[in-house]
XYZ file of C-alpha atoms in Angstrom:
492
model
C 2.249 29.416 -29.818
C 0.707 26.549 -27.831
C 3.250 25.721 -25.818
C 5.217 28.266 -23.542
C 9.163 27.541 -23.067
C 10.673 29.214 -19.853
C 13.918 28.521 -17.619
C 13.984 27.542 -14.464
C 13.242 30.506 -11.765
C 12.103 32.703 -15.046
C 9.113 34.584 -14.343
C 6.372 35.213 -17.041
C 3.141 36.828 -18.103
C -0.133 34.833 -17.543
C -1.080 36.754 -21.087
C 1.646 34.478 -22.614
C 0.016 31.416 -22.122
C -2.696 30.067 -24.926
C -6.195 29.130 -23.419
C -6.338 26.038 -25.497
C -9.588 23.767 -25.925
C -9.355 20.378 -24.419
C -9.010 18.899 -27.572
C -5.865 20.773 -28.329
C -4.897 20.457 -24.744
C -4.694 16.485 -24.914
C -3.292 16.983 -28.057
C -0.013 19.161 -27.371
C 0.036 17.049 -23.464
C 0.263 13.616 -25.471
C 2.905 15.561 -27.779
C 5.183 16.533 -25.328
C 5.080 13.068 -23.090
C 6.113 10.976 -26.241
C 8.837 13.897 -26.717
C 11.061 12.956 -23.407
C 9.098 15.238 -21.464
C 8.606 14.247 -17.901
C 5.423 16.389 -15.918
C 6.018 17.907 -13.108
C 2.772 19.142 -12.446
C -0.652 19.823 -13.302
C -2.745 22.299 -11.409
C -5.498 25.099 -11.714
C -4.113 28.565 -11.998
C -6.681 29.963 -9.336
C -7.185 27.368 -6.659
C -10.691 28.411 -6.045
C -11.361 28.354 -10.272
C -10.705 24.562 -10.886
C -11.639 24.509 -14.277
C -8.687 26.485 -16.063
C -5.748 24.234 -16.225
C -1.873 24.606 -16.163
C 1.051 21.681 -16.933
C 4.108 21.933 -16.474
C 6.687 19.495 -18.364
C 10.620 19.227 -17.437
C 13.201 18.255 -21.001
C 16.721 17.599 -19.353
C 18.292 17.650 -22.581
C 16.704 21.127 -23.460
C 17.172 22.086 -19.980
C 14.080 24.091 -20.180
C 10.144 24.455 -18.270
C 7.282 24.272 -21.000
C 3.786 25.003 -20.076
C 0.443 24.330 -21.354
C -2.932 26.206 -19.995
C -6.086 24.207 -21.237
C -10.100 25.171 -20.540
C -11.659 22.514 -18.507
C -15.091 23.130 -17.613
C -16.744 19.763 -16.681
C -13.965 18.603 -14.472
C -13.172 16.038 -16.822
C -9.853 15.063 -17.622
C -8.907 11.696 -20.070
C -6.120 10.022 -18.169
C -2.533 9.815 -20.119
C -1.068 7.078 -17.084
C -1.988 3.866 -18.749
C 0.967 5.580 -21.947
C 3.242 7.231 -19.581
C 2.483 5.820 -16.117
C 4.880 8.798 -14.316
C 1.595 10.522 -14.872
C -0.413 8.773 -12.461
C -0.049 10.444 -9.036
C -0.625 13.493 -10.544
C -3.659 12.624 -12.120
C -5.136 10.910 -8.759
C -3.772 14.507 -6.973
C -5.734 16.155 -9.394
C -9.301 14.225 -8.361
C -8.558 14.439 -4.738
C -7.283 18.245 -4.425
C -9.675 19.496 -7.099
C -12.375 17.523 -8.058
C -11.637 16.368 -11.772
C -13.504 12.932 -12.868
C -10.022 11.047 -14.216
C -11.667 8.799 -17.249
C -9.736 5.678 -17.804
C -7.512 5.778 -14.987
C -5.584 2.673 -14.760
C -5.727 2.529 -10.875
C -7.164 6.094 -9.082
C -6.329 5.647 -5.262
C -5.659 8.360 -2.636
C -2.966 10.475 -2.544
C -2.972 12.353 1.116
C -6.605 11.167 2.215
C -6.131 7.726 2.797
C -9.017 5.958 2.256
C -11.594 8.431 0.115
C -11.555 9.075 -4.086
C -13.549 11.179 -6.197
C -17.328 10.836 -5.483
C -15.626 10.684 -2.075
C -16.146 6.850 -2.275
C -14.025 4.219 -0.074
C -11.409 3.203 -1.733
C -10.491 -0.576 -1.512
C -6.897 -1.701 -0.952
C -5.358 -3.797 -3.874
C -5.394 -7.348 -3.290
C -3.836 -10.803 -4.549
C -5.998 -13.719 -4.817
C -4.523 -16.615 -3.938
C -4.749 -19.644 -1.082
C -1.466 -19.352 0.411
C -1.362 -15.583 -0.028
C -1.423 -13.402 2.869
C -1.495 -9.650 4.080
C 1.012 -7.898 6.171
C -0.552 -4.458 7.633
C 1.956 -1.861 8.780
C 1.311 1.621 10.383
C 0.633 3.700 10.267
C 1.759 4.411 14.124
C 4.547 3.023 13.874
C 6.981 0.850 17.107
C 9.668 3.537 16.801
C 10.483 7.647 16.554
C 9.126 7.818 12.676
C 6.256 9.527 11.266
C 2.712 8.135 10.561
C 2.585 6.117 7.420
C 0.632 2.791 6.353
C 2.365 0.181 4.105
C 0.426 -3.165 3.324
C 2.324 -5.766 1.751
C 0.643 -9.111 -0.461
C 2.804 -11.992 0.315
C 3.681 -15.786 -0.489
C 5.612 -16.729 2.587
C 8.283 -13.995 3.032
C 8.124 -13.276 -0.345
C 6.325 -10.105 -1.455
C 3.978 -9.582 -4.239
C 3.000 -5.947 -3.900
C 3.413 -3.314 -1.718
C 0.930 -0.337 -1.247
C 1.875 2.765 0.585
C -1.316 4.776 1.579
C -0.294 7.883 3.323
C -1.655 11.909 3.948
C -1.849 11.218 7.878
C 0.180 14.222 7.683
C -1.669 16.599 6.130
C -1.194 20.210 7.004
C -2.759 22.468 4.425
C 0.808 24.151 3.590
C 0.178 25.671 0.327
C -3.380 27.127 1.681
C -1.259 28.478 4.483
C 0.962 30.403 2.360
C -1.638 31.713 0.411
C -3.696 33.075 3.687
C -0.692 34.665 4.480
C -0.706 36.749 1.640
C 2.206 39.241 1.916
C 6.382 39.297 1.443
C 6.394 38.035 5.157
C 8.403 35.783 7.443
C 5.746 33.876 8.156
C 6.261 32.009 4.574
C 9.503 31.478 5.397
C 8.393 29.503 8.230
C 5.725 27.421 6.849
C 8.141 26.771 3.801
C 11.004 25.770 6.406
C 8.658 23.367 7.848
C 7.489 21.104 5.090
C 10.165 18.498 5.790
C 12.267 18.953 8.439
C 15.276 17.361 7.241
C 14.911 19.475 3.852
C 15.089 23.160 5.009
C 17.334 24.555 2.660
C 16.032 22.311 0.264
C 12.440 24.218 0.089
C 13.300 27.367 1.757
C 15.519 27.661 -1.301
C 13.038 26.735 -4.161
C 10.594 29.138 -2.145
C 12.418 32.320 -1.874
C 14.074 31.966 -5.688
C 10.299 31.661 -6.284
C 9.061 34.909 -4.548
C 12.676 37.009 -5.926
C 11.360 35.260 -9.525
C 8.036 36.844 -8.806
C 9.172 40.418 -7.742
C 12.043 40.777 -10.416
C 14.559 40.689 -7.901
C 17.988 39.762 -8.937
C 20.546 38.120 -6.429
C 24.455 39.049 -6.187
C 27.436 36.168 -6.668
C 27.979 36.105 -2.618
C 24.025 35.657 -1.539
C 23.948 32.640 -4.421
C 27.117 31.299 -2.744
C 26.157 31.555 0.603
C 22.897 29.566 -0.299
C 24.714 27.185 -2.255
C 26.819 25.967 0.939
C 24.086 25.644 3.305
C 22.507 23.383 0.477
C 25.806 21.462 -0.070
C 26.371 20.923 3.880
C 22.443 20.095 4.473
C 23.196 17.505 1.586
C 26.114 16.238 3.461
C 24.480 16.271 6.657
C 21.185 14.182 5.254
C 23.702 11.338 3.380
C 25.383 10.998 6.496
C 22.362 10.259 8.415
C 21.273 7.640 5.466
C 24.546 6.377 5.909
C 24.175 5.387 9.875
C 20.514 4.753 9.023
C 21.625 1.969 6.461
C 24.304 0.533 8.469
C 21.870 0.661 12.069
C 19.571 -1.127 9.756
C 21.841 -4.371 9.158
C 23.097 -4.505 12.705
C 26.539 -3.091 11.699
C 26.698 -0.694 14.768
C 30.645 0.676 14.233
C 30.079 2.330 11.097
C 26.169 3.542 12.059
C 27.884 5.237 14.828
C 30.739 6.670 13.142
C 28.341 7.990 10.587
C 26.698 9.886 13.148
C 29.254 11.452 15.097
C 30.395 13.177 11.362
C 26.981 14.265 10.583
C 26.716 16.300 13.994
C 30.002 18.095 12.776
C 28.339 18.944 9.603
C 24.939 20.425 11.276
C 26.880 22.083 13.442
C 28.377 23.683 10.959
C 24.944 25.049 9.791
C 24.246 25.947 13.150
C 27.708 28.100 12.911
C 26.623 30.250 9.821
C 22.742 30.355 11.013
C 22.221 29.535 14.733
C 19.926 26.318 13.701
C 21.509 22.974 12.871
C 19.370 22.155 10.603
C 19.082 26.039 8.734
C 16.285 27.563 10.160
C 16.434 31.211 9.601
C 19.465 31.707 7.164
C 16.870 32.666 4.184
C 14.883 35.407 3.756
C 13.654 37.281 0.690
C 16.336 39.112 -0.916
C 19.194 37.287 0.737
C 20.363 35.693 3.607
C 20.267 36.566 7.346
C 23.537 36.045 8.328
C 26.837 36.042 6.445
C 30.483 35.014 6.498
C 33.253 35.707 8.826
C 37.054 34.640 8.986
C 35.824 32.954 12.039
C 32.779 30.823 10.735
C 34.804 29.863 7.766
C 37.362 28.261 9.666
C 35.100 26.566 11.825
C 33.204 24.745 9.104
C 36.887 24.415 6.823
C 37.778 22.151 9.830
C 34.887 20.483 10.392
C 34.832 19.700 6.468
C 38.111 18.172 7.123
C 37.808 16.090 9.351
C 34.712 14.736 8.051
C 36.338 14.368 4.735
C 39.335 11.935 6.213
C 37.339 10.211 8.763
C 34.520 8.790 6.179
C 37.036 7.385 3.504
C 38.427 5.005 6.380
C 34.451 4.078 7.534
C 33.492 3.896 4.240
C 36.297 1.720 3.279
C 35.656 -0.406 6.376
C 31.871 -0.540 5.344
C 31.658 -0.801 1.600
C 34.382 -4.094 2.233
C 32.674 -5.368 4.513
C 31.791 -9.201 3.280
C 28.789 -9.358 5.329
C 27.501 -5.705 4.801
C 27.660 -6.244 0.719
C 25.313 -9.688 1.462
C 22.705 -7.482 2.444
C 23.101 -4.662 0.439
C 23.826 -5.950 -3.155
C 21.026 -6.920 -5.430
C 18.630 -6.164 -2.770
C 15.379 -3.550 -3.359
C 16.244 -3.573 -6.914
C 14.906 -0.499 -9.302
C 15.988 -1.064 -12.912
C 16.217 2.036 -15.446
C 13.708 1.372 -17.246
C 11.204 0.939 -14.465
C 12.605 4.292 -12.699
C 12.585 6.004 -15.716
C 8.131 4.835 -16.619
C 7.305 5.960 -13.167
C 9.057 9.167 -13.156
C 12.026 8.652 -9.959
C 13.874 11.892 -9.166
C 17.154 12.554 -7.230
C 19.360 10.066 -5.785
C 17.074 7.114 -6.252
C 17.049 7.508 -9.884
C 20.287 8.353 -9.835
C 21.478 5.159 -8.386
C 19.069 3.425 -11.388
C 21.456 5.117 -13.873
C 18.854 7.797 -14.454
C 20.914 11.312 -15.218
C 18.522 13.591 -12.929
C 20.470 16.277 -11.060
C 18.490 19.813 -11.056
C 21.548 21.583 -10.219
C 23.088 19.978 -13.616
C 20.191 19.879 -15.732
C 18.454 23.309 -14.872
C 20.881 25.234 -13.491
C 20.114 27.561 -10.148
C 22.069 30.002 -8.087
C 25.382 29.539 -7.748
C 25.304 26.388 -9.859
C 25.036 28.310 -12.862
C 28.906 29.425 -12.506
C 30.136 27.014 -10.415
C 29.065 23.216 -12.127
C 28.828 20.122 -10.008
C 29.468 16.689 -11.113
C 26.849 14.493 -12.064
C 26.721 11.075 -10.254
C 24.961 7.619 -11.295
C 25.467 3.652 -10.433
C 23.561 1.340 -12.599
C 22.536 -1.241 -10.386
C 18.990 0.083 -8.593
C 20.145 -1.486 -5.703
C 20.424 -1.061 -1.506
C 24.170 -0.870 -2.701
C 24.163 1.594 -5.288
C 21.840 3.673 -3.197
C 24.400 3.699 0.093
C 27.418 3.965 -2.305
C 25.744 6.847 -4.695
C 25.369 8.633 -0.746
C 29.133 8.139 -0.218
C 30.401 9.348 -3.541
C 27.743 12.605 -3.645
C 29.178 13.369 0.275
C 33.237 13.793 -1.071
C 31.843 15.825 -4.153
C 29.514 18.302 -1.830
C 32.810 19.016 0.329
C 35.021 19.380 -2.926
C 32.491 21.965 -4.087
C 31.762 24.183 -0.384
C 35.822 24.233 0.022
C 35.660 25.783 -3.757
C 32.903 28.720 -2.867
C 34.760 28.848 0.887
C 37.963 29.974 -0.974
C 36.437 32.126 -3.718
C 33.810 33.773 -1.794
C 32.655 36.984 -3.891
C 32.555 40.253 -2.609
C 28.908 41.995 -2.000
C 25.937 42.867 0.299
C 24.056 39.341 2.025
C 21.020 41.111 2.096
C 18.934 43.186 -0.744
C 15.642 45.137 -0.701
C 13.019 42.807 -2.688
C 10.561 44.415 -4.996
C 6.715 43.862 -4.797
C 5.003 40.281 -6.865
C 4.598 41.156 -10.383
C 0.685 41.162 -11.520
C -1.093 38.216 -13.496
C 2.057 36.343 -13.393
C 3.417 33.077 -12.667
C 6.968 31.352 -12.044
C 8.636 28.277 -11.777
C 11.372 27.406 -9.244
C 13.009 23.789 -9.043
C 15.940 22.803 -7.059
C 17.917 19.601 -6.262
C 17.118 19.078 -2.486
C 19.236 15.911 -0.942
C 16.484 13.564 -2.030
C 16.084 14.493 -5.092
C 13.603 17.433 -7.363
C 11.767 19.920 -5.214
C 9.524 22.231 -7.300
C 7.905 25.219 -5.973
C 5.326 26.706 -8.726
C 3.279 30.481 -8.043
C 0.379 32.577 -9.900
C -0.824 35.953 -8.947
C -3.647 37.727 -9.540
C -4.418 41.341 -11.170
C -3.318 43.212 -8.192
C -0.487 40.855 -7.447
C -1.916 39.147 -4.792
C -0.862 34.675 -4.712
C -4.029 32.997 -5.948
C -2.066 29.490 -6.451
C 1.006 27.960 -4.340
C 1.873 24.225 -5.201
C 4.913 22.148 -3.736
C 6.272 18.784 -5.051
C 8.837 16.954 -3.242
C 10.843 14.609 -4.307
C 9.413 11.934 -2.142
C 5.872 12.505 -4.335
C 7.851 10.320 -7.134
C 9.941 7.952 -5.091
C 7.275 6.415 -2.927
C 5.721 3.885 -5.428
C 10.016 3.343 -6.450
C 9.982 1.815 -3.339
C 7.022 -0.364 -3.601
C 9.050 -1.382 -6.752
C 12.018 -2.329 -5.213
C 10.437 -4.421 -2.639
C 8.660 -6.927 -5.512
C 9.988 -10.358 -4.968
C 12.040 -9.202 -2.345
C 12.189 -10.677 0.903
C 9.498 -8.948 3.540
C 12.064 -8.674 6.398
C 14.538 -6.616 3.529
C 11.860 -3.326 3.677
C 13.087 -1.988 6.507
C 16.392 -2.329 4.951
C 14.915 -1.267 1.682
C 12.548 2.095 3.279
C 16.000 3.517 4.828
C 17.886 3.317 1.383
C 15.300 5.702 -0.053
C 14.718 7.458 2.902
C 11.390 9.278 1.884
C 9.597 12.171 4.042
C 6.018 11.264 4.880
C 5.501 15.201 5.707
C 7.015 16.658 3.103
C 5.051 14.416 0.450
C 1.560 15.192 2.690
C 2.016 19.041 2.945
């Protein structure tokens, strides 16, 4: 077969994929894109042997990972964006990180070098011809606490035209990192931890189900529940922070505040289990660090509690609020169809109407025996953004009071075998934004000759330079919070 199927977090043989010919390559890609398959990556298989290609397509109604491995030896790849335009960024990240020559790209631009494209040429911003059109240049230091990022908008009065987000100032070399530090260490755990600061568990999670798919190592009900809280409360903690965000962001100060004092109960509540309010630590290979008592339990039960009647009277006092719908309703608009060409994840496609939820579609951890409800709102909107927020906070607290009271029995700590040879995995979970995907190949003595991250913030940047078309220019900041994207965790 062409094409290998795989779940998420299943490991498999390098052996069982097909070296196909370009030809056949293009051929089975184009297949699977017009089959409701969305990519989630393409990528050499040895970073330092560009010319051996691996995709990697998502089906949410199959709920499986298929894979294609094609021979590339000029570089040269024939773009599929100007078809299925999710494809895009990918492509562009595939001439910047690797050198490929992208023929017939609709519009190849820098992904985390800002200004340089292949043939390491300058790249020219896009621009609107026009008499009474002008340029707005933001960033990328920016007035306030926020990191570096440079957003120029085309505009007719305070109108916009187009936005263009050029970012990469934050560029760390993460996935080189990890593969220097070539060993079941802590010091992956770390870099892993670090890639967005507000999305610990979020990666730390995709990373070590990566490494435990990769060594064969199986986890017990408890360790899956225990990482399935501190995913649920991070979750929590992030929407309440959007929530104050959103709120400080139209000048409503009562609820912005109120917001805030509930999300320092939930991170303290990480800090209960963990030491670190925002997780640091609590993962390792194998496990978790630290584990439940009576004590911590009903420490975060009550902080849970209190968070869960406090927000329906601010939310009830916000989401009423005359002058808060003005600014929030039919503002930053993303419709379905839009979200769906360019590929959204998360809550941002969610609140288009799109039906992506990892921890519904594929399944992870505790997930797998313990379902979660999928949420959408149809209207692309600030609103439906905020509300979506709201509505996933009441289910997250529904679900860690479920795995609080039915905690299963069992070590929070196992010994983790060594990385399978010539092998590769897959491990994708549902971070508070949205999609995170972790993806691994070894070598012949088991040694990591690939790493590649995607966060969910690699799809919903250009969503937002969507939603701010014909949209007011004094709405972005307005529109930026209601997304909410990490500049470091889409640099790396």
């Amino acid at each position: 077969m062409n094409i290998l199927e795989i779940a998420n977090n299943q490991s498999f043989s390098i052996d069982e994929l097909k070296l196909l010919s370009k030809e056949e390559f293009y051929s089975e890609f184009y297949n699977i894109l017009k089959n409701n398959n969305r990519l989630i990556s393409i990528l050499p298989i040895d970073r330092s042997k560009p010319n051996v290609l691996s995709a990697f397509f998502l089906n949410n109604e199959e709920g499986n990972i298929k894979i294609l491995l094609g021979d590339f030896p000029e570089l040269i790849f024939n773009s599929f964006a100007n078809e299925f335009p999710h494809t895009n960024y990918f492509e562009c990240e595939l001439s910047e990180e690797y050198g490929y020559e992208i023929k017939n790209h609709p519009w190849l631009r820098p992904v985390r070098k800002q200004n340089r494209i292949f043939g390491n040429k300058d790249y020219n911003f896009f621009k609107i011809d026009g008499e009474e059109i002008h340029e707005v240049a933001v960033g990328p230091i920016h007035a306030g606490v926020i990191e570096p990022g440079h957003f120029r908008f085309q505009c007719h009065g305070e109108n916009v035209y187009n936005l263009e987000i050029n970012l990469g100032y934050q560029h760390r070399g993460v996935e080189k990192l990890i593969l220097k530090s070539n060993s079941i260490s802590n010091k992956r755990i770390l870099l892993t931890e670090s890639i967005a600061g507000d999305t610990v568990i979020g990666h730390v999670n995709a990373h070590t189900n990566l490494i435990e798919s990769l060594s064969g190592t199986r986890l017990n009900l408890r360790i899956q529940a225990i990482r399935g809280i501190a995913s649920e409360i991070e979750r929590i903690s992030m929407h309440l922070a959007g929530l104050g965000g959103i709120s400080n962001d139209i000048g409503f100060a009562l609820p912005a505040s109120s917001y805030g004092r509930l999300r320092t109960l939930s991170i303290n509540s990480l800090a209960e289990l963990s030491g670190s309010r925002f997780g640091r630590g609590l993962f390792t290979y194998g496990g978790v660090n630290f584990d439940f008592n009576d004590k911590i339990i009903n420490t975060i039960t009550k902080n849970l509690l209190v968070i869960q009647n406090d927000i329906k009277f601010i939310n009830d006092y916000f989401f009423t609020s005359v002058g808060a719908l003005s600014r929030l309703e039919e503002t930053g608009i993303v419709k379905k169809e839009f979200a769906q060409e360019i590929g959204m994840v998360g809550l941002a496609a969610r609140a288009s109407g799109l039906n992506e939820d990892i921890r519904i579609n594929f399944p992870y951890g505790i997930y797998q025996f313990s379902p979660i409800s999928l949420l959408t709102l149809s209207s692309g909107d600030v609103f439906a953004r905020a509300r979506l927020r709201a509505l996933e906070i009441d289910e997250s607290i529904k679900f860690v009071y479920e795995q609080l009271e039915n905690l299963p029995e069992g070590d929070f700590k196992l010994n983790i075998n060594e990385l399978k040879k010539y092998s590769g995995a897959v491990s994708i979970t549902e971070g508070w934004r949205g999609e995170i995907v972790h993806i691994a190949f070894t070598d012949a003595d088991g040694k990591l000759i690939q790493y590649k991250i995607k966060d969910p913030s690699f799809n919903n940047w250009y969503g937002l330079s969507l939603a701010l078309r014909n949209t007011p220019i004094s709405d972005f900041p307005l529109c930026n919070k209601s997304f909410d994207l990490s500049y470091s965790g889409h640099d790396l």
